[in-house]
Amino acid sequence: MIFRNMRYFIREALNSMGRNRWMSIASIGAVTAALIILGVFLIVNLNFNFIAEDVETQVEITAYLDDNLNGEDISKIGRELIQLHGVKEVVFVSRGQALKEFREQLGDRGDLLDALEKDNPLPNSYRIKAHDPHMVGEIADSVALLKGVDEVRYGKEIVEKLFKITEIIRIIGLVVMVVFSLISVFIISNTVKLTVYARRKEIQIMQQIGATDWFIRWPFLIEGIILGFLGSLISIVLLNIGYYYIYNSVLLNIPIIKLLPREMFLYDISLWFIGIGTCIGAIGSSVSMRRFLRV
Amino acid sequence: MIKMINITKVFPNGVMALKDVSIRIRKGEFVFIVGPSGAGKSTIIKLISREILPTKGYLIVGGKDINLLKRKEIPYYRRKIGVVFQDFRLLPNKTVYENVSFAMEVVGASSKQINKQVPEVLDMVGLRHKAASVPSELSGGEQQRVSLARAIVNNPEMVIADEPTGNLDPETSMDIFSLLNEINRRGTTIIVVTHADSIVNQMKKRVISLDKGRVVGDQEKGVYNL
């Protein structure tokens, strides 16, 4: 029965979308907006995680040294460092070397550093590797106590910060998404309500002829689903285009930051979005029909 | 076919539309229900089409107590009844053909059945040549004939008509009544609520008279005598 009538249902749904053109566009726009906002948060979140993981693999302690130390002091610190419990390897990085490495990291844009050649702001440092990444925190604390060490940095610090940021982004993203989903449901339910209202006479006649509730419901449900589906499709296209540009411009302008490649997640997100958009549409139209079908 | 047993209907606003009414209508009968406005005629139609429930009493249709129908069963019950209204209730944006085929789509008929049945009933009401017109292009009598075609296209066991000629001139009314008579001759039970006294007198059918919610007369081959 349902499949035999599917063509009728879809035709009715499309007709009513044509009749309420502006409300339909508004509904699609609402779903698109909700999903784009969700998408932006998701993408930012995924990228922070990606960067955090990348940083975590290079858990290395860097001890920046005071500027006014002489060669003797520096090698003394080096000897002290290698004797610390859990330290596997200590490498001295001179200020000149640090600048050279930085230049290499920048690749093509290394010329940016030309101005710094005469007055190098980078300090001398030791890079310390631990036997066990879990001991990094402890070693870092001991290193910080050594005389002549100005500042200690280790990847974990950044990792923890990044994880904290991703956590916050995730919560904000979730709240924003829920709010926007509710708004979309509301707008779609209003669009479908207009359709139901415009066709209340028709619905009444259908009920008198003996149409089942589901026969009456299907066209409206399909209308909501189509609106939600179109909204999700547009959001996917816009997110893809947007990320493509951002990815390339980050690659060009900030080579240190490596963003998550598009194909690693946008496929999954697209599928999810189509699912979410369709559900928003279905829920929206169900909400508006409940009241009207009681005759 | 229909047994109304001691039915009382009090509307939420306190109006008592029917008082202890008992009526029995056999299968294949042609019955007029007459009476002044407010007598409870339309209430009977609404009870039979299960739009409202009685406050007291039983309504048995085809051996079933329809007060006990579940919500899901109501559409299937209604398919056994063709309803005709004073205001025709056609869909203005659909053609004559679509208005009739729509009733078959609703009950899940196949397109083969629809293609066969719709032209047949349009023939019967004499509107096959107007199949492609929309209701606004038709006269009142023609519109009512479309609504009759729609009411009978699914071969219902009975047709109930609420003031079917209330908006029509006497001559056109007569056409509608002879159509109803024709449908009745094929075995369909017909119940008509009407004010058209001269036609009632002319047709010599059973007439049930109501006044202030009570049955005040019930005669075979009766006349409109209020």
XYZ file of C-alpha atoms in Angstrom:
521
model
C 0.000 0.000 0.000
C 2.747 2.458 0.969
C 4.905 1.667 -2.027
C 2.009 1.718 -4.433
C 1.233 5.240 -3.256
C 4.795 6.513 -2.988
C 4.552 8.412 -6.261
C 1.386 10.112 -5.078
C 2.998 11.010 -1.728
C 6.115 12.473 -3.313
C 4.095 14.398 -5.887
C 1.956 15.916 -3.117
C 5.035 16.809 -1.067
C 6.714 18.549 -4.000
C 3.504 20.397 -4.883
C 3.166 21.845 -1.444
C 6.837 22.833 -1.354
C 6.207 24.718 -4.575
C 3.188 26.446 -3.066
C 5.030 27.532 0.103
C 8.229 28.392 -1.730
C 9.558 30.982 0.712
C 8.849 28.993 3.838
C 10.507 26.013 2.222
C 13.606 28.035 1.438
C 13.646 29.341 5.013
C 13.432 25.780 6.349
C 16.240 24.567 4.144
C 18.282 27.588 5.202
C 17.686 26.833 8.884
C 18.862 23.252 8.545
C 21.856 24.394 6.519
C 22.796 26.975 9.137
C 22.435 24.502 12.014
C 24.577 21.910 10.301
C 27.248 24.380 9.171
C 27.643 25.586 12.731
C 27.857 22.017 13.929
C 30.324 21.284 11.143
C 32.604 24.195 11.960
C 32.807 23.102 15.582
C 33.379 19.507 14.618
C 36.138 20.390 12.182
C 37.903 22.714 14.614
C 37.641 20.029 17.274
C 38.991 17.276 15.034
C 41.885 19.485 14.007
C 42.823 20.292 17.568
C 42.829 16.589 18.337
C 44.939 15.927 15.278
C 47.480 18.571 16.239
C 47.498 17.381 19.846
C 48.243 13.830 18.772
C 50.991 15.029 16.489
C 52.599 16.981 19.309
C 52.262 14.084 21.714
C 54.481 11.870 19.594
C 57.344 14.281 20.065
C 57.408 14.384 23.825
C 60.709 16.049 24.337
C 61.797 18.466 27.024
C 63.412 21.697 25.992
C 65.323 23.557 28.648
C 65.971 27.137 27.618
C 69.091 28.551 29.204
C 69.765 31.973 30.654
C 71.324 34.340 28.135
C 74.308 35.339 30.254
C 75.931 31.929 30.712
C 79.457 31.184 29.496
C 80.619 27.978 27.800
C 81.707 26.464 31.086
C 78.305 26.979 32.712
C 76.566 25.505 29.722
C 78.550 22.303 29.665
C 78.121 21.975 33.438
C 74.362 22.059 33.000
C 74.740 19.434 30.288
C 76.580 17.103 32.670
C 73.977 17.653 35.374
C 71.206 16.899 32.954
C 72.593 13.553 31.784
C 72.874 12.454 35.407
C 69.200 13.077 36.168
C 67.151 9.948 36.738
C 65.378 8.715 33.594
C 67.207 10.910 31.098
C 68.208 9.050 27.959
C 69.808 11.675 25.788
C 70.792 15.297 26.013
C 71.502 17.434 22.968
C 72.739 20.973 23.035
C 71.115 23.364 20.591
C 72.871 26.673 20.161
C 70.951 29.819 19.382
C 72.355 29.841 15.842
C 71.318 26.258 15.319
C 67.833 26.974 16.688
C 67.403 29.756 14.152
C 68.605 27.499 11.365
C 66.111 24.812 12.343
C 63.320 27.323 12.530
C 64.248 28.483 9.037
C 64.125 24.914 7.795
C 60.700 24.408 9.355
C 59.410 27.392 7.465
C 60.694 25.972 4.191
C 60.059 28.340 1.273
C 59.141 31.178 3.573
C 62.429 30.993 5.466
C 63.303 34.426 4.109
C 60.961 35.830 6.736
C 63.755 35.269 9.251
C 66.418 37.222 7.349
C 65.788 40.239 9.539
C 66.556 38.219 12.648
C 70.016 37.109 11.445
C 71.859 39.970 13.156
C 69.921 40.008 16.404
C 68.861 36.431 17.063
C 66.171 36.382 19.796
C 66.317 32.618 20.311
C 68.076 31.315 23.471
C 70.515 28.431 23.791
C 68.800 25.266 24.872
C 69.148 21.597 25.726
C 66.833 19.006 24.270
C 66.268 16.150 26.647
C 64.760 12.809 25.774
C 63.406 10.544 28.480
C 63.607 6.763 28.622
C 59.901 6.684 29.316
C 57.418 9.352 28.148
C 55.547 8.994 31.453
C 58.573 10.375 33.304
C 58.660 13.520 31.237
C 56.720 15.530 33.782
C 58.994 14.516 36.646
C 62.204 15.148 34.701
C 60.907 18.527 33.564
C 60.333 19.506 37.196
C 63.910 18.574 38.165
C 65.353 20.369 35.155
C 63.504 23.527 36.070
C 65.313 23.553 39.441
C 68.792 23.592 37.885
C 70.713 26.844 38.074
C 71.068 28.549 34.707
C 67.874 27.075 33.266
C 65.518 29.853 32.372
C 62.420 27.953 31.251
C 61.368 24.373 30.640
C 58.906 23.387 27.959
C 57.691 20.003 27.012
C 55.167 18.752 24.494
C 52.862 17.434 27.131
C 52.090 20.920 28.312
C 50.851 21.865 24.888
C 49.080 18.555 24.568
C 47.205 19.105 27.794
C 46.281 22.626 26.788
C 45.076 21.412 23.416
C 42.993 18.699 25.019
C 41.459 21.209 27.374
C 40.601 23.477 24.435
C 39.082 20.621 22.448
C 36.963 19.750 25.468
C 35.613 23.296 25.675
C 35.023 23.460 21.937
C 33.187 20.163 22.072
C 30.831 21.384 24.802
C 30.159 24.723 23.115
C 29.651 22.937 19.814
C 27.178 20.526 21.337
C 25.132 23.260 22.986
C 25.086 25.375 19.832
C 24.112 22.375 17.761
C 21.230 21.416 20.045
C 19.930 24.980 20.027
C 20.131 25.251 16.256
C 18.575 21.852 15.732
C 15.639 22.924 17.869
C 15.334 26.118 15.851
C 15.367 24.105 12.620
C 12.759 21.698 13.952
C 10.633 24.697 14.902
C 10.961 26.340 11.483
C 10.284 23.121 9.590
C 7.316 22.344 11.790
C 5.947 25.793 10.975
C 6.443 25.255 7.261
C 4.647 21.954 7.371
C 1.978 23.473 9.593
C 1.315 26.051 6.870
C 0.924 23.234 4.382
C -1.355 21.310 6.692
C -3.377 24.445 7.345
C -3.621 25.276 3.650
C -4.855 21.769 3.033
C -7.076 21.273 6.077
C -10.176 21.002 3.902
C -8.486 18.402 1.792
C -7.431 16.510 4.919
C -10.986 16.648 6.246
C -12.316 15.264 2.970
C -9.680 12.544 2.987
C -10.709 11.539 6.483
C -14.352 11.410 5.482
C -13.537 9.262 2.480
C -11.715 6.846 4.756
C -8.029 7.686 4.377
C -5.862 6.231 7.114
C -3.856 8.608 9.265
C -0.680 7.364 7.661
C -1.971 7.990 4.153
C -2.602 11.597 5.168
C 0.663 11.867 7.038
C 3.103 10.567 4.430
C 3.137 13.576 2.071
C 3.830 15.926 4.978
C 6.478 13.654 6.392
C 8.134 13.433 2.989
C 7.970 17.205 2.654
C 9.817 17.604 5.954
C 12.356 14.949 5.028
C 13.061 16.565 1.658
C 13.521 19.976 3.309
C 15.918 18.513 5.879
C 17.779 16.516 3.248
C 18.268 19.527 0.969
C 19.458 21.578 3.937
C 22.048 18.970 4.851
C 23.201 18.661 1.252
C 23.827 22.393 0.984
C 25.663 22.442 4.296
C 27.920 19.602 3.153
C 28.785 21.355 -0.092
C 29.523 24.650 1.676
C 31.622 22.980 4.371
C 33.634 21.121 1.766
C 34.330 24.242 -0.239
C 35.082 26.252 2.886
C 37.481 23.692 4.298
C 39.215 23.306 0.964
C 40.064 27.011 0.967
C 41.036 27.149 4.615
C 43.200 24.041 4.318
C 45.067 25.426 1.341
C 45.500 28.860 2.785
C 46.835 27.436 6.075
C 49.188 25.197 4.100
C 50.474 28.234 2.237
C 50.632 30.795 4.988
C 51.258 28.898 8.230
C 53.294 25.867 7.163
C 54.044 24.837 10.774
C 50.412 23.939 11.393
C 49.354 20.814 9.632
C 45.595 20.537 9.318
C 43.676 17.314 8.979
C 43.391 16.428 5.280
C 39.853 16.806 3.971
C 39.327 13.259 2.817
C 40.109 11.926 6.310
C 36.830 13.067 7.826
C 34.494 14.943 5.503
C 33.106 11.734 4.058
C 31.965 10.540 7.491
C 30.656 13.953 8.443
C 28.649 14.125 5.219
C 26.895 10.863 5.974
C 26.132 11.975 9.510
C 24.822 15.313 8.321
C 22.452 13.749 5.838
C 21.157 11.565 8.661
C 20.786 14.458 11.091
C 19.181 16.758 8.507
C 16.673 14.134 7.491
C 15.786 13.454 11.128
C 15.323 17.156 11.841
C 12.922 17.317 8.892
C 10.977 14.250 9.929
C 10.683 15.416 13.543
C 9.645 18.902 12.456
C 6.782 17.670 10.323
C 5.658 15.079 12.873
C 5.420 17.754 15.542
C 3.156 19.902 13.389
C 0.887 17.056 12.294
C 0.079 15.629 15.692
C -2.437 18.298 16.556
C -4.062 18.596 13.143
C -4.861 14.964 12.574
C -7.258 14.711 15.511
C -10.691 14.973 13.951
C -28.060 -2.382 8.449
C -28.337 0.460 10.983
C -29.759 0.137 14.466
C -29.875 3.220 16.655
C -30.914 2.172 20.132
C -31.997 4.792 22.668
C -29.448 7.312 21.498
C -29.051 10.583 23.357
C -26.549 13.172 22.287
C -25.677 16.130 24.470
C -23.027 18.465 23.053
C -20.331 19.900 25.339
C -22.144 23.260 25.281
C -25.164 21.610 26.902
C -27.415 21.442 23.827
C -29.369 18.209 23.713
C -29.469 17.329 20.005
C -31.060 13.879 20.264
C -33.285 12.519 23.029
C -33.645 8.777 23.363
C -33.875 8.145 19.623
C -34.334 4.612 18.278
C -34.326 4.059 14.517
C -33.855 0.911 12.464
C -32.847 1.091 8.799
C -32.656 -2.060 6.684
C -30.135 -2.801 4.000
C -31.148 -1.346 0.641
C -33.640 1.116 2.067
C -34.099 4.704 0.903
C -34.817 6.911 3.909
C -35.510 10.616 4.217
C -34.819 12.316 7.508
C -36.776 15.565 7.747
C -37.479 18.195 10.346
C -36.918 21.875 11.201
C -33.438 23.189 11.834
C -32.092 22.138 15.191
C -34.176 18.957 15.149
C -31.052 16.774 15.248
C -30.931 15.605 11.609
C -27.295 16.427 10.988
C -26.377 14.924 14.335
C -27.647 11.571 13.074
C -25.461 11.863 9.954
C -22.425 12.742 12.071
C -23.088 9.801 14.386
C -23.314 7.365 11.479
C -20.138 8.688 9.855
C -18.475 8.366 13.252
C -17.470 12.023 13.465
C -19.037 12.212 16.912
C -19.980 9.682 19.609
C -23.387 9.463 21.304
C -23.659 10.447 24.945
C -25.903 7.445 25.626
C -27.209 4.504 23.640
C -25.924 2.115 20.989
C -25.307 2.537 17.296
C -24.958 -0.753 15.454
C -23.954 -0.625 11.790
C -23.565 -3.854 9.836
C -23.715 -5.834 13.079
C -20.946 -3.819 14.721
C -21.220 -1.415 17.619
C -19.422 1.514 16.057
C -19.011 3.326 19.351
C -16.420 0.683 20.124
C -14.370 1.219 16.950
C -10.713 1.898 17.603
C -9.211 4.985 16.077
C -7.307 2.850 13.591
C -10.482 1.090 12.449
C -12.434 4.259 11.711
C -10.997 4.877 8.209
C -11.902 1.331 7.157
C -15.396 1.742 8.561
C -15.842 5.011 6.658
C -14.956 3.343 3.377
C -18.283 1.525 3.574
C -20.091 4.857 3.596
C -20.265 7.445 0.835
C -20.947 10.926 2.174
C -22.479 13.824 0.237
C -22.605 17.340 1.651
C -24.617 20.463 0.981
C -21.410 22.366 0.084
C -20.091 19.569 -2.203
C -16.597 19.631 -0.622
C -14.690 19.128 -3.843
C -10.988 19.894 -4.092
C -10.848 23.145 -6.071
C -7.414 22.590 -7.597
C -8.183 19.127 -8.930
C -10.154 18.239 -12.043
C -13.465 16.394 -11.974
C -11.653 13.181 -12.852
C -9.024 13.718 -10.148
C -11.628 14.540 -7.528
C -13.160 11.124 -8.109
C -9.940 9.160 -8.620
C -8.598 10.760 -5.459
C -11.178 8.853 -3.423
C -9.847 5.626 -4.895
C -6.208 6.545 -4.352
C -7.026 7.195 -0.714
C -8.264 3.659 -0.203
C -5.261 2.219 -2.023
C -6.901 1.122 -5.288
C -4.617 0.126 -8.159
C -4.341 2.414 -11.170
C -5.972 -0.324 -13.237
C -9.039 -0.286 -11.010
C -9.049 3.513 -11.028
C -8.867 3.743 -14.825
C -11.822 1.408 -15.133
C -14.044 2.653 -12.337
C -13.764 6.434 -12.607
C -15.070 6.757 -16.193
C -17.895 4.404 -15.279
C -19.214 6.499 -12.410
C -18.683 9.713 -14.381
C -20.854 8.139 -17.086
C -23.450 7.288 -14.514
C -23.725 10.877 -13.223
C -23.530 12.144 -16.814
C -20.315 14.129 -16.488
C -17.832 12.176 -18.513
C -17.477 15.040 -20.966
C -16.514 17.366 -18.085
C -13.801 15.087 -16.713
C -11.038 17.631 -17.380
C -12.883 20.633 -15.912
C -12.186 22.013 -12.464
C -15.079 22.511 -10.005
C -15.199 26.303 -10.466
C -16.136 25.765 -14.128
C -19.185 23.683 -13.189
C -22.706 24.609 -12.102
C -23.857 23.734 -8.589
C -25.816 20.738 -9.818
C -22.818 19.453 -11.744
C -20.579 19.877 -8.711
C -23.007 17.900 -6.592
C -23.042 15.153 -9.216
C -19.231 15.015 -9.014
C -19.469 14.673 -5.264
C -22.039 11.883 -5.756
C -19.662 10.152 -8.162
C -16.931 10.412 -5.559
C -19.260 9.031 -2.866
C -20.120 5.910 -4.847
C -16.885 5.216 -6.704
C -15.670 2.810 -4.021
C -18.977 0.891 -4.059
C -20.018 1.750 -0.503
C -22.772 -0.155 1.270
C -24.589 3.068 2.019
C -24.652 6.702 0.962
C -25.551 9.376 3.461
C -26.364 12.825 2.204
C -26.673 15.929 4.366
C -28.931 18.459 2.612
C -27.534 17.482 -0.804
C -29.777 19.942 -2.634
C -29.688 22.743 -0.088
C -27.797 24.989 -2.504
C -29.576 23.940 -5.700
C -32.690 25.055 -7.553
C -35.712 22.670 -7.587
C -35.126 21.361 -11.090
C -31.471 20.498 -10.466
C -32.483 19.026 -7.112
C -34.775 16.612 -8.870
C -31.826 15.398 -10.988
C -29.805 14.696 -7.870
C -32.666 12.805 -6.241
C -33.258 10.658 -9.297
C -29.537 9.828 -9.282
C -29.797 8.836 -5.633
C -32.793 6.737 -6.523
C -30.785 5.098 -9.300
C -27.937 4.321 -6.885
C -30.482 2.903 -4.445
C -31.896 0.637 -7.136
C -28.467 -0.993 -7.405
C -28.736 -2.068 -3.778
C -27.051 0.782 -1.905
C -28.737 2.001 1.270
C -29.481 5.722 1.035
C -30.104 8.115 3.905
C -30.924 11.703 2.982
C -31.390 14.632 5.318
C -33.397 17.272 3.486
C -35.713 20.260 3.496
C -36.964 19.654 -0.057
C -40.548 18.872 0.920
C -42.101 18.684 -2.528
C -39.559 16.161 -3.716
C -39.986 14.085 -0.556
C -43.712 13.993 -1.162
C -43.214 13.057 -4.787
C -40.748 10.199 -4.203
C -42.889 8.159 -1.808
C -40.073 6.791 0.306
C -39.789 6.139 4.007
C -39.778 9.452 5.901
C -38.509 9.840 9.462
C -39.514 13.143 11.033
C -37.550 14.679 13.851
C -38.411 17.580 16.089
C -36.399 18.906 19.030
C -34.283 15.800 19.118
C -37.153 13.303 19.120
C -38.627 11.084 16.441
C -42.120 12.449 15.830
C -43.039 10.412 12.763
C -41.852 7.412 10.774
C -43.901 6.277 7.807
C -43.342 4.180 4.714
C -44.148 6.080 1.506
C -44.511 9.098 3.725
C -44.826 12.779 3.146
C -43.119 15.822 4.531
C -45.667 17.011 7.026
C -44.101 19.424 9.440
